PDB file of C-alpha atoms and ligand atoms in Angstrom:
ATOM      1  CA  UNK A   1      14.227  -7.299 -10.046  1.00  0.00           C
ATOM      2  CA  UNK A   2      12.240  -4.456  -7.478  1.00  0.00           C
ATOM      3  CA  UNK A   3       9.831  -6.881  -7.692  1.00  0.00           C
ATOM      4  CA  UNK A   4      11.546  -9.939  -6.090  1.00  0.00           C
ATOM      5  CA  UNK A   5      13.335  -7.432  -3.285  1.00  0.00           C
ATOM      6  CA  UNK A   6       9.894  -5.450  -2.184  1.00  0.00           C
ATOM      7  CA  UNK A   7       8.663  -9.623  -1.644  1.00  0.00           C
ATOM      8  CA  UNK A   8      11.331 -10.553   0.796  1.00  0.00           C
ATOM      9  CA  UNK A   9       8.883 -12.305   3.575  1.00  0.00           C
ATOM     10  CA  UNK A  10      10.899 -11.099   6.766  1.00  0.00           C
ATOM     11  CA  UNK A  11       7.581 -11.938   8.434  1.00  0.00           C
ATOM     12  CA  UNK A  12       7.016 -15.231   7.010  1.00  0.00           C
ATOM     13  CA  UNK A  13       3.348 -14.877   6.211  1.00  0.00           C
ATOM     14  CA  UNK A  14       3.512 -16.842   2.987  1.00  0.00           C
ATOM     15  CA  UNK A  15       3.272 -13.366   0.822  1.00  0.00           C
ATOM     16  CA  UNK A  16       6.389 -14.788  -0.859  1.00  0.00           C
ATOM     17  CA  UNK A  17       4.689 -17.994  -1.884  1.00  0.00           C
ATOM     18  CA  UNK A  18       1.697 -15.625  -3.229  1.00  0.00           C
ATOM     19  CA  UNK A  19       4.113 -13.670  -4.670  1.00  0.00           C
ATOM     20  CA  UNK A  20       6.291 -16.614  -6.829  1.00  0.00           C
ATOM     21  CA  UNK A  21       2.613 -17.740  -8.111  1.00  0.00           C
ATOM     22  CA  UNK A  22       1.637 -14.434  -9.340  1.00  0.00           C
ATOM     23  CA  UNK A  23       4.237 -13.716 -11.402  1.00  0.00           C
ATOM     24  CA  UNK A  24       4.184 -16.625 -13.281  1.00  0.00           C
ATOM     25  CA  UNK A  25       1.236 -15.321 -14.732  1.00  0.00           C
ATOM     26  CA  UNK A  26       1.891 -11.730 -14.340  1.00  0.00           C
ATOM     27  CA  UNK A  27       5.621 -11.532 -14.708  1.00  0.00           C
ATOM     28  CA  UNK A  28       5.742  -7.553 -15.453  1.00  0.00           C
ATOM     29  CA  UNK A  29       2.576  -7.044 -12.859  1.00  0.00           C
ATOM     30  CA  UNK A  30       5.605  -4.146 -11.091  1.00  0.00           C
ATOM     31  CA  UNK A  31       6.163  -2.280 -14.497  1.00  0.00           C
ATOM     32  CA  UNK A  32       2.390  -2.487 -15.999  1.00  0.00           C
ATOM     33  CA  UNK A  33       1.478  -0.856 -12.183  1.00  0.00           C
ATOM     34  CA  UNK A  34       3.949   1.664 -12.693  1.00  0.00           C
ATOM     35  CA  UNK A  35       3.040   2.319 -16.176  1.00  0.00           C
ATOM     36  CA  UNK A  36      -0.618   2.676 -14.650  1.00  0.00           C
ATOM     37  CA  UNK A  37       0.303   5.368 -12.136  1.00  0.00           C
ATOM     38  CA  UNK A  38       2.570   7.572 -14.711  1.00  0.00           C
ATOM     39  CA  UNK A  39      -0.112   7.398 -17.300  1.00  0.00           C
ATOM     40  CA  UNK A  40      -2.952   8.407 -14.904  1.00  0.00           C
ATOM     41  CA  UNK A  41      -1.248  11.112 -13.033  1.00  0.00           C
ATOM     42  CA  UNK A  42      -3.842  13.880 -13.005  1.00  0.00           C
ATOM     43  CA  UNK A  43      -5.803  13.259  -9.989  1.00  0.00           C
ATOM     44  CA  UNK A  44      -5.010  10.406  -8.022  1.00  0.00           C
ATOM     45  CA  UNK A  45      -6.836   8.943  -5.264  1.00  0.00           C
ATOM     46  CA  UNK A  46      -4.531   7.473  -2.183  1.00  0.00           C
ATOM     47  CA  UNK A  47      -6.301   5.157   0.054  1.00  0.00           C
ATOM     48  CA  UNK A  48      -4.618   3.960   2.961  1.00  0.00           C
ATOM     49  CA  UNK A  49      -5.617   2.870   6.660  1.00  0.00           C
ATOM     50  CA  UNK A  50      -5.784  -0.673   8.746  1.00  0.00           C
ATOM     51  CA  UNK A  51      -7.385  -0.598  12.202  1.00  0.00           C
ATOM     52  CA  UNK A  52      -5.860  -3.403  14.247  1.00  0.00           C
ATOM     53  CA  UNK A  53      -7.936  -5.258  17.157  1.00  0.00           C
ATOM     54  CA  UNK A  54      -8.873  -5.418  19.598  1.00  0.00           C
ATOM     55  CA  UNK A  55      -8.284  -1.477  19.908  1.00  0.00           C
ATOM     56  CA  UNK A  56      -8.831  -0.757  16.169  1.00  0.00           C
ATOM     57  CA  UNK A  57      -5.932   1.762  15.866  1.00  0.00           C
ATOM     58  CA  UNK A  58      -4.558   2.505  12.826  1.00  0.00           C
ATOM     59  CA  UNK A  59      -0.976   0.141  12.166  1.00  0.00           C
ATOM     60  CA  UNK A  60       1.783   1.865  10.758  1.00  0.00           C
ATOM     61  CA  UNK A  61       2.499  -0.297   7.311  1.00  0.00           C
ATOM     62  CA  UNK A  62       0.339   1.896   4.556  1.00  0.00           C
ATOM     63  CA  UNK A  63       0.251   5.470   5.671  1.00  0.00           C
ATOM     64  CA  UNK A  64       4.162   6.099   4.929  1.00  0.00           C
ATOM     65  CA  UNK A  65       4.329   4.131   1.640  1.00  0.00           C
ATOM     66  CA  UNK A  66       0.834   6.120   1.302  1.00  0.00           C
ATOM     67  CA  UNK A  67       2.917   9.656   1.913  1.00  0.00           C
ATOM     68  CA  UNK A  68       5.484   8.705  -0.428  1.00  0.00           C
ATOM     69  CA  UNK A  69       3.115   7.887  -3.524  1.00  0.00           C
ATOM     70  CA  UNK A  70       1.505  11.865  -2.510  1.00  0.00           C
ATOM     71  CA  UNK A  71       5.394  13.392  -3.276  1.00  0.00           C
ATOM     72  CA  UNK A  72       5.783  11.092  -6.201  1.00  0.00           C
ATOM     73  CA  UNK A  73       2.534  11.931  -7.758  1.00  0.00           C
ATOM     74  CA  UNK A  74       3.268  15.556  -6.903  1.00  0.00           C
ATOM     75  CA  UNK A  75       6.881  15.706  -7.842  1.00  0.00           C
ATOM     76  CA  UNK A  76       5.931  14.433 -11.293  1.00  0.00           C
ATOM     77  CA  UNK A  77       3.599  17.539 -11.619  1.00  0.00           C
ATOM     78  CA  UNK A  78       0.134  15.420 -11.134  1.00  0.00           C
ATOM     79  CA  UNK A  79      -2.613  15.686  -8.388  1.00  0.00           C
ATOM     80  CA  UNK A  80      -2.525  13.106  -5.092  1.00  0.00           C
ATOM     81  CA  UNK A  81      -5.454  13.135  -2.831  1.00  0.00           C
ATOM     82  CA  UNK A  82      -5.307  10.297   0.477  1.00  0.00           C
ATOM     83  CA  UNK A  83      -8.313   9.101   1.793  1.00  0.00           C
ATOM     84  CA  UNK A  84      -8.100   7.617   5.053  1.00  0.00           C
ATOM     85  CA  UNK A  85      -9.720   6.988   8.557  1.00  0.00           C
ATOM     86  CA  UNK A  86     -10.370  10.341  10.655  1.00  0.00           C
ATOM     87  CA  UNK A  87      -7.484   8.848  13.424  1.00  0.00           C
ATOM     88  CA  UNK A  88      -5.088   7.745  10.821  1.00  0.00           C
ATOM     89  CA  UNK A  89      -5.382  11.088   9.130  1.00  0.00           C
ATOM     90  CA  UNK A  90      -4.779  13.090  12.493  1.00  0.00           C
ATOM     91  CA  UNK A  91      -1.562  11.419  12.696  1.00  0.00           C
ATOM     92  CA  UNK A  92      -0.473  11.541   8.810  1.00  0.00           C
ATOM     93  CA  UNK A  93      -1.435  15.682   8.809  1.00  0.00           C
ATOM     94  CA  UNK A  94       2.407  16.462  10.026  1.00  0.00           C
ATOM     95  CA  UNK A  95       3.555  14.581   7.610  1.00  0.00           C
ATOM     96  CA  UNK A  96       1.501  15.268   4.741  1.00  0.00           C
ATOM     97  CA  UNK A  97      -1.565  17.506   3.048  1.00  0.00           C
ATOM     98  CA  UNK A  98      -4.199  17.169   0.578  1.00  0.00           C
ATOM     99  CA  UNK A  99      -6.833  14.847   2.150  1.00  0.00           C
ATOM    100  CA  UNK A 100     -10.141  13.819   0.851  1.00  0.00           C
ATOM    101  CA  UNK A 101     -13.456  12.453   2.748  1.00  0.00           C
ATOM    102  CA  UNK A 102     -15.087   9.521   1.362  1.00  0.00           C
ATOM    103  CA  UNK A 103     -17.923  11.946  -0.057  1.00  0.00           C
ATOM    104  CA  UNK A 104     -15.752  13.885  -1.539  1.00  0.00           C
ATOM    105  CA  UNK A 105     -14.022  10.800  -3.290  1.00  0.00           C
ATOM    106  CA  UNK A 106     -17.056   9.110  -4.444  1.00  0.00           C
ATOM    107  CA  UNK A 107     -17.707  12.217  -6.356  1.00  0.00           C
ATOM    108  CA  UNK A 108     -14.545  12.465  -7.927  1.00  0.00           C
ATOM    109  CA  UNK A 109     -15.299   8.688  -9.056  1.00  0.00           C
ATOM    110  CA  UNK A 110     -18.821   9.172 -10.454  1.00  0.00           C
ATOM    111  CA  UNK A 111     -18.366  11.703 -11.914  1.00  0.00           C
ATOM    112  CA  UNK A 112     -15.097  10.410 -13.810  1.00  0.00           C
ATOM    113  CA  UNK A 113     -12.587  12.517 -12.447  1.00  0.00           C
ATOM    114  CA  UNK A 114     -10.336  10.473 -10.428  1.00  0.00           C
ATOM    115  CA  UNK A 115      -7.751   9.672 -13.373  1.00  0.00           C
ATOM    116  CA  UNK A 116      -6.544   6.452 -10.702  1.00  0.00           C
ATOM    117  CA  UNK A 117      -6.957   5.030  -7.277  1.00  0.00           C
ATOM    118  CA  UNK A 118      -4.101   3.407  -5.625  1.00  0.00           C
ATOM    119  CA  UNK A 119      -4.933   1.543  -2.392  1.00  0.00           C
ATOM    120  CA  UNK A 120      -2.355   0.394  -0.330  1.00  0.00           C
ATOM    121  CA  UNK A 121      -3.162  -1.767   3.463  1.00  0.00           C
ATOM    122  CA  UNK A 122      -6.683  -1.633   3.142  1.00  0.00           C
ATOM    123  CA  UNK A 123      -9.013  -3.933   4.069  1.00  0.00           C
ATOM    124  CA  UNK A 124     -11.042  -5.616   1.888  1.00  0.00           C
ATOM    125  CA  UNK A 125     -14.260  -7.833   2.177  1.00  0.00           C
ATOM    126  CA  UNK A 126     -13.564 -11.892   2.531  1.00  0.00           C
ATOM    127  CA  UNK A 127     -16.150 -14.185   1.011  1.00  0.00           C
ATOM    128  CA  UNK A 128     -18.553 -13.814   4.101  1.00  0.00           C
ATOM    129  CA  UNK A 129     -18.585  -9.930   3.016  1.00  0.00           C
ATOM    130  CA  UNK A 130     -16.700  -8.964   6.294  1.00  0.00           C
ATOM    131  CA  UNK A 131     -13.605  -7.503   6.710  1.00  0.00           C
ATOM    132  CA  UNK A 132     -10.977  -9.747   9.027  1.00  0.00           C
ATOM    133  CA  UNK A 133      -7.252  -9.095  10.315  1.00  0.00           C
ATOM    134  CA  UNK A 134      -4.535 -11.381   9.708  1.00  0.00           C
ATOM    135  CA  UNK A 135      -5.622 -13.858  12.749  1.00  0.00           C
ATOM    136  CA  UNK A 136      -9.032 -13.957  11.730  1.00  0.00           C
ATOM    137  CA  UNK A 137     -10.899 -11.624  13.558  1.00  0.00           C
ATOM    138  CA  UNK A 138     -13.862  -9.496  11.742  1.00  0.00           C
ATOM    139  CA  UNK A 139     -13.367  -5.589  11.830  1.00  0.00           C
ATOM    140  CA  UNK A 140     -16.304  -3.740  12.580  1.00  0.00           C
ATOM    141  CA  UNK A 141     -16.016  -0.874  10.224  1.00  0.00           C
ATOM    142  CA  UNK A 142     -16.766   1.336   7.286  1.00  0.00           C
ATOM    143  CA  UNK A 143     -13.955   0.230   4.803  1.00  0.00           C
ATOM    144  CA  UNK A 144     -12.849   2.002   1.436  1.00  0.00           C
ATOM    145  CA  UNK A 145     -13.585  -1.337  -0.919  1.00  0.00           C
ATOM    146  CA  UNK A 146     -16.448   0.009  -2.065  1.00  0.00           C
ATOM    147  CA  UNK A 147     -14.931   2.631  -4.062  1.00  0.00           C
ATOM    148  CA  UNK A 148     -12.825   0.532  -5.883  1.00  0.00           C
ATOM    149  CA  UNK A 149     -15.613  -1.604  -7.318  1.00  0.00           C
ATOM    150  CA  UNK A 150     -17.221   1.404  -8.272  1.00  0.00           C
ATOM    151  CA  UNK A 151     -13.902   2.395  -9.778  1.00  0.00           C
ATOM    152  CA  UNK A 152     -13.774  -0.491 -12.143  1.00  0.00           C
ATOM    153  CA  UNK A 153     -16.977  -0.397 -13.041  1.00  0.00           C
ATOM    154  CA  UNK A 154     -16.510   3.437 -14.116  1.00  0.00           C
ATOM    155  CA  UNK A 155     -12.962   2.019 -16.164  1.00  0.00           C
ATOM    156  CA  UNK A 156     -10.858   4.265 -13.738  1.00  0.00           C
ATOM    157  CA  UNK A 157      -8.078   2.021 -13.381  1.00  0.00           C
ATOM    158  CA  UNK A 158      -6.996   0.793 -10.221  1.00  0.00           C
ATOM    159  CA  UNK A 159      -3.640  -0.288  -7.813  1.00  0.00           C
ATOM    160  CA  UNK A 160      -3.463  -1.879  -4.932  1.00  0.00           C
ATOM    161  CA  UNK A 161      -0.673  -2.990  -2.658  1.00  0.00           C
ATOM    162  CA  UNK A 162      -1.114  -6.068   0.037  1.00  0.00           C
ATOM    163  CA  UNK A 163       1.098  -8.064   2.244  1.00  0.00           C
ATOM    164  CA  UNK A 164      -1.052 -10.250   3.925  1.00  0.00           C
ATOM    165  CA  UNK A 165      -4.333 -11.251   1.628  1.00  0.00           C
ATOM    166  CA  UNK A 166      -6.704  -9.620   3.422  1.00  0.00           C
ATOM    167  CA  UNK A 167      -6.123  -6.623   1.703  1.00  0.00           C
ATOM    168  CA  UNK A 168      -8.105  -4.336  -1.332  1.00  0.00           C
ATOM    169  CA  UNK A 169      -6.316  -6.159  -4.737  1.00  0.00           C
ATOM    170  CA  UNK A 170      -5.255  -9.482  -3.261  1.00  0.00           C
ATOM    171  CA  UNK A 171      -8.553 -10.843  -4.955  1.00  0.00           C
ATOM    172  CA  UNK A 172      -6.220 -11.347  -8.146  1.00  0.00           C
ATOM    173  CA  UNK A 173      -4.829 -13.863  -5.997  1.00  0.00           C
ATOM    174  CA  UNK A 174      -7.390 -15.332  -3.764  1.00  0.00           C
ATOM    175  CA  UNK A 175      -7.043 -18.936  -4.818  1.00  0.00           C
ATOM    176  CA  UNK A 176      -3.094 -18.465  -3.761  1.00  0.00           C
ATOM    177  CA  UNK A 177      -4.021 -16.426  -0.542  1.00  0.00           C
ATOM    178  CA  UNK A 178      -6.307 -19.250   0.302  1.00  0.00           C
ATOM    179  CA  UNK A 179      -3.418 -21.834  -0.419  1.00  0.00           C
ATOM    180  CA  UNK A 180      -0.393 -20.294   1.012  1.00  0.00           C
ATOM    181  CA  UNK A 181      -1.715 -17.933   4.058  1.00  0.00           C
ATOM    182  CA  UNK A 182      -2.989 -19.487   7.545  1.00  0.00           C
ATOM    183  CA  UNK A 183      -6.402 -19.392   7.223  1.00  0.00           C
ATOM    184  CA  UNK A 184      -6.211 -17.757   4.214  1.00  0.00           C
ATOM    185  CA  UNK A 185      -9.794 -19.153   3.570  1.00  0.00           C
ATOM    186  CA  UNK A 186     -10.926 -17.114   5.680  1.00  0.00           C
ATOM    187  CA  UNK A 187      -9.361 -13.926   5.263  1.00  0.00           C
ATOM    188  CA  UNK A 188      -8.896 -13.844   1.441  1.00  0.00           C
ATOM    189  CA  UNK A 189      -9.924 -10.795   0.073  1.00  0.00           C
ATOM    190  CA  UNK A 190     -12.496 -10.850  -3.089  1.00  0.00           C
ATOM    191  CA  UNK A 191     -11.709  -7.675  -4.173  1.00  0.00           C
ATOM    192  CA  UNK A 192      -9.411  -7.197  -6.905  1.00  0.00           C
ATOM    193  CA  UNK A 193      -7.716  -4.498  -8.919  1.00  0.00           C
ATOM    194  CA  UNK A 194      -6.071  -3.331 -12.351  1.00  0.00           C
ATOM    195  CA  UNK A 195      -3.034  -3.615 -11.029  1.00  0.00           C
ATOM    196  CA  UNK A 196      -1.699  -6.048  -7.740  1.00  0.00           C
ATOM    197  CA  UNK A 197       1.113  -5.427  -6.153  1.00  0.00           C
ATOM    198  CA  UNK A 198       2.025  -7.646  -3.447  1.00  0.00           C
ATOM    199  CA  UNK A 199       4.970  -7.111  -0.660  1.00  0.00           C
ATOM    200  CA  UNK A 200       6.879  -8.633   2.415  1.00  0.00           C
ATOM    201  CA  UNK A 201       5.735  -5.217   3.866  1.00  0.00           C
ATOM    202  CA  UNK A 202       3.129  -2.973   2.452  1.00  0.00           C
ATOM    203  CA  UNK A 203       5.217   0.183   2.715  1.00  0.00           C
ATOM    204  CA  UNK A 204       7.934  -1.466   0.609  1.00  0.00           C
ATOM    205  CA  UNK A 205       5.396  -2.172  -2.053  1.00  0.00           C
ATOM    206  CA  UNK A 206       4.441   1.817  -2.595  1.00  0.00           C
ATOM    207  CA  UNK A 207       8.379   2.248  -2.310  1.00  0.00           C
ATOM    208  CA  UNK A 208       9.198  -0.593  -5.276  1.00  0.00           C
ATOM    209  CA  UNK A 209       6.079   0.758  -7.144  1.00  0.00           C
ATOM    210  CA  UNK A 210       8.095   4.345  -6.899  1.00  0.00           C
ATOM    211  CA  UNK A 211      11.361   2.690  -7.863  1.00  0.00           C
ATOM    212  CA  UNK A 212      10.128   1.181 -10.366  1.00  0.00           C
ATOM    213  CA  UNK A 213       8.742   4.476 -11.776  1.00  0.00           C
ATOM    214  CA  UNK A 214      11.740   6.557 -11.507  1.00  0.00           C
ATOM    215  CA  UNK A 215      13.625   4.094 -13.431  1.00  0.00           C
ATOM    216  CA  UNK A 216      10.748   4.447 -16.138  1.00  0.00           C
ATOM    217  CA  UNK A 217      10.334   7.740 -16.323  1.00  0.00           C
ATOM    218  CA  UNK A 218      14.190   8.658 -15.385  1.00  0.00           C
ATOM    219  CA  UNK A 219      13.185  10.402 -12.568  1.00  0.00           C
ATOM    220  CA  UNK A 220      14.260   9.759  -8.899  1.00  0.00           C
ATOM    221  CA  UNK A 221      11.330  10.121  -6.936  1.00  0.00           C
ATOM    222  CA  UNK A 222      12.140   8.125  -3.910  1.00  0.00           C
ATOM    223  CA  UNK A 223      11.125  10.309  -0.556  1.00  0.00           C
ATOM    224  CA  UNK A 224      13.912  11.883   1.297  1.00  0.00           C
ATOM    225  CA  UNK A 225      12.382  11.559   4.622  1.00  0.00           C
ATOM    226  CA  UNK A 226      13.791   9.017   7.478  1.00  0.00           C
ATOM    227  CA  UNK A 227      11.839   6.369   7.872  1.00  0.00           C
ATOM    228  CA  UNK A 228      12.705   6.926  11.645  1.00  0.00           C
ATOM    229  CA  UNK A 229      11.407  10.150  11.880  1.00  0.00           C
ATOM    230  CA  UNK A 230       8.547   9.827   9.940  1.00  0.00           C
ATOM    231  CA  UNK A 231       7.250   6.515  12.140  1.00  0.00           C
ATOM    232  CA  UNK A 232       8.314   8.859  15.355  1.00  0.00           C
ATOM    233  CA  UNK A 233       5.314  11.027  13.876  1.00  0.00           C
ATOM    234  CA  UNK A 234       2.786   8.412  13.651  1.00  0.00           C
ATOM    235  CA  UNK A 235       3.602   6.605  17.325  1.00  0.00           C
ATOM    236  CA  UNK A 236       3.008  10.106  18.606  1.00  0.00           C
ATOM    237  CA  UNK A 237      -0.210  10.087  17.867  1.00  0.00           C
ATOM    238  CA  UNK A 238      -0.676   6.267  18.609  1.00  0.00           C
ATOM    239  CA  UNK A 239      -0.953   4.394  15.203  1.00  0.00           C
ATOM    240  CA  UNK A 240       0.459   1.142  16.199  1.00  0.00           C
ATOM    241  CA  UNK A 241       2.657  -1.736  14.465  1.00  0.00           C
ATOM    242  CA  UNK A 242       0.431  -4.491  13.052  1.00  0.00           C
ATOM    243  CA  UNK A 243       2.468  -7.109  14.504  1.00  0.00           C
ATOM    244  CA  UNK A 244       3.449  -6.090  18.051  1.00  0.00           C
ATOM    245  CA  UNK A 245       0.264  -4.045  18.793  1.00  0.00           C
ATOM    246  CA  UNK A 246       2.905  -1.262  20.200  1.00  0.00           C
ATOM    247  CA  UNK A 247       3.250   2.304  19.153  1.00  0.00           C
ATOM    248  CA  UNK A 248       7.227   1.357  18.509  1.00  0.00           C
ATOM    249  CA  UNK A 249      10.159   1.852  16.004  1.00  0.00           C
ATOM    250  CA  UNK A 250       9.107  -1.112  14.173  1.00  0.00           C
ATOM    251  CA  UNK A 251       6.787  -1.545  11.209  1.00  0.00           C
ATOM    252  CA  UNK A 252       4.826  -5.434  10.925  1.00  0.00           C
ATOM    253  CA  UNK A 253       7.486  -6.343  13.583  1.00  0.00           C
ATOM    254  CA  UNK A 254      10.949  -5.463  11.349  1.00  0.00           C
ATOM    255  CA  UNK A 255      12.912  -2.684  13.560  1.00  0.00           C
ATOM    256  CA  UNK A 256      12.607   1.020  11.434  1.00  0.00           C
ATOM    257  CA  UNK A 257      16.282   0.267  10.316  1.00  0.00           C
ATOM    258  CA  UNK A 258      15.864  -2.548   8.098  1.00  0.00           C
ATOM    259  CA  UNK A 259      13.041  -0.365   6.365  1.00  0.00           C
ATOM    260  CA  UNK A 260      15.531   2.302   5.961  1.00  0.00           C
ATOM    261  CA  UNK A 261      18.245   0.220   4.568  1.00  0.00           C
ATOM    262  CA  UNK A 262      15.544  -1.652   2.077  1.00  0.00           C
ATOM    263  CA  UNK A 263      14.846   2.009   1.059  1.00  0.00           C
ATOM    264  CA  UNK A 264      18.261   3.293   0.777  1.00  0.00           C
ATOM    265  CA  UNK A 265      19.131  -0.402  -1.620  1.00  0.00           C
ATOM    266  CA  UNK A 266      16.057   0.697  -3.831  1.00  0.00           C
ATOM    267  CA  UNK A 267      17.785   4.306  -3.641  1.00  0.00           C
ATOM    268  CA  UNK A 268      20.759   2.688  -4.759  1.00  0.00           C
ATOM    269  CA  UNK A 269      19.229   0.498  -7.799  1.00  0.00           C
ATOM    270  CA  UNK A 270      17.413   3.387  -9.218  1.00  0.00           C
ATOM    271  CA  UNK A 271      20.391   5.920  -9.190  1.00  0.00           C
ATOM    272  CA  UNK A 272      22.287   2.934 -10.761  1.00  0.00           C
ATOM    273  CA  UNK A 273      19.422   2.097 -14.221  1.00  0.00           C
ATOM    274  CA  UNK A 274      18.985   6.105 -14.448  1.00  0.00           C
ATOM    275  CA  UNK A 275      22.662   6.879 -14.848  1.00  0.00           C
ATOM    276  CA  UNK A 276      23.334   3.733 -17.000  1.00  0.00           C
ATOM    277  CA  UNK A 277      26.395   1.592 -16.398  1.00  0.00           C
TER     278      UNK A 277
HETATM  279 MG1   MG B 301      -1.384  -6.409   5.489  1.00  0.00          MG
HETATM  280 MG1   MG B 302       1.872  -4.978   6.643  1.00  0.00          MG
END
């Protein structure tokens, strides 16, 4: 049911198509990624972080779904580190603490201490072993994929949350990227993950991921923030929507209030399964 909302493809991208094709073969892929995160609580590695071109600024869709898996993590008495670029970071400190640098997280994961890593809009390597926005153009720079393969290699299980197919996780799905996304050829991401959780938005992924938890674990641990005031953070300090290019009150080009309202129905739904009819 969170499933089918968090895949509502406002931005007609063809996520939805992607989306109808996973789950017939992963039907419960929402509940076994939730299961994932409360089983693997005790130090949890966030990454988050998608530099847009030309400029390469950091967009806003990942770093609040990212701040809202921190709390969850946290509220249910585990350990959240985020790992993200050094401008994205500047922006989320406000709004968030407990950051990690990429040293410090491939340490965690050699050594076997990260217990999970959840990535959520982050790019990962197409077939040509470049990274690539949405339109096709190749990112020059130092991504976070990497860590994941070493994660699965290690058996530290693994999340991650995409909207588009170009992102860490949507290599579960690359033959339905490829089929269903313009020039999804191109972009399709090879690297895959445990658990895949696509989205109409990345942010409402992490959010139906949460939702999906509290009504598991009988917990509500949706955030409490505004969306408004939490984007009003982030253009402050210049991270951009994907979609416009614009440091604005929009997130992939949806106005803040239909994010707010697509939290507050998820608010809704959970209160509703935790208290029973
Ligand atoms: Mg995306
Ligand atoms: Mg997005």
């Amino acid at each position: 049911m969170i499933a089918q909302i968090i895949n509502a493809d406002l931005g007609e991208r063809g996520i939805c198509k992607v989306y109808l094709g996973y789950r017939t073969r992963r039907y419960t892929f929402l509940k076994d990624a939730a299961e994932a995160l409360l089983g693997n609580l005790e130090n949890v590695i966030i990454v988050t972080g998608f530099p847009v071109p030309p400029s390469l600024r950091p967009e806003n869709d990942g770093p609040l779904g990212a701040i809202a898996l921190h709390e969850a993590v946290e509220r249910l008495g585990g350990k959240a580190f985020i790992l993200t670029f050094d401008d994205l970071k500047e922006a989320m400190l406000p709004l968030v603490r407990g950051f990690i640098d990429r040293g410090q997280a491939e340490k965690m994961i050699a050594d076997g201490e990260a217990s999970l890593l959840i990535s959520i809009e982050s790019p990962g390597k197409a077939s040509d072993g470049r990274y690539h926005s949405m339109r096709g153009i190749p990112l020059d720079i130092e991504g976070f994929d990497e860590l994941f393969l070493m994660a699965r290699e290690g058996k530290i299980p693994t999340i991650g949350i995409g909207d588009g197919g170009n992102e860490i996780g949507m290599g579960n799905v690359r033959d339905l990227v490829e089929r269903y996304v313009p020039i999804g050829e191109k972009i399709s991401s090879t690297v895959g993950v445990d658990h895949l959780i696509t989205a109409g938005v990345s942010n409402w992924g992490a959010y139906g991921l949460i939702a999906e938890a509290s009504i598991l674990s009988g917990r509500y641990l949706l955030p409490e923030w505004r969306e408004e005031d939490a984007l009003k953070v982030l253009n402050y300090f210049g991270v951009i929507d994907g979609v416009t290019g614009k440091a604005e009150m929009s997130v992939d080009g949806i106005p803040v209030n239909v994010h707010e309202d697509l939290k507050s129905l998820l608010k809704d739904l959970v209160v509703h399964k935790v208290s029973g009819p």
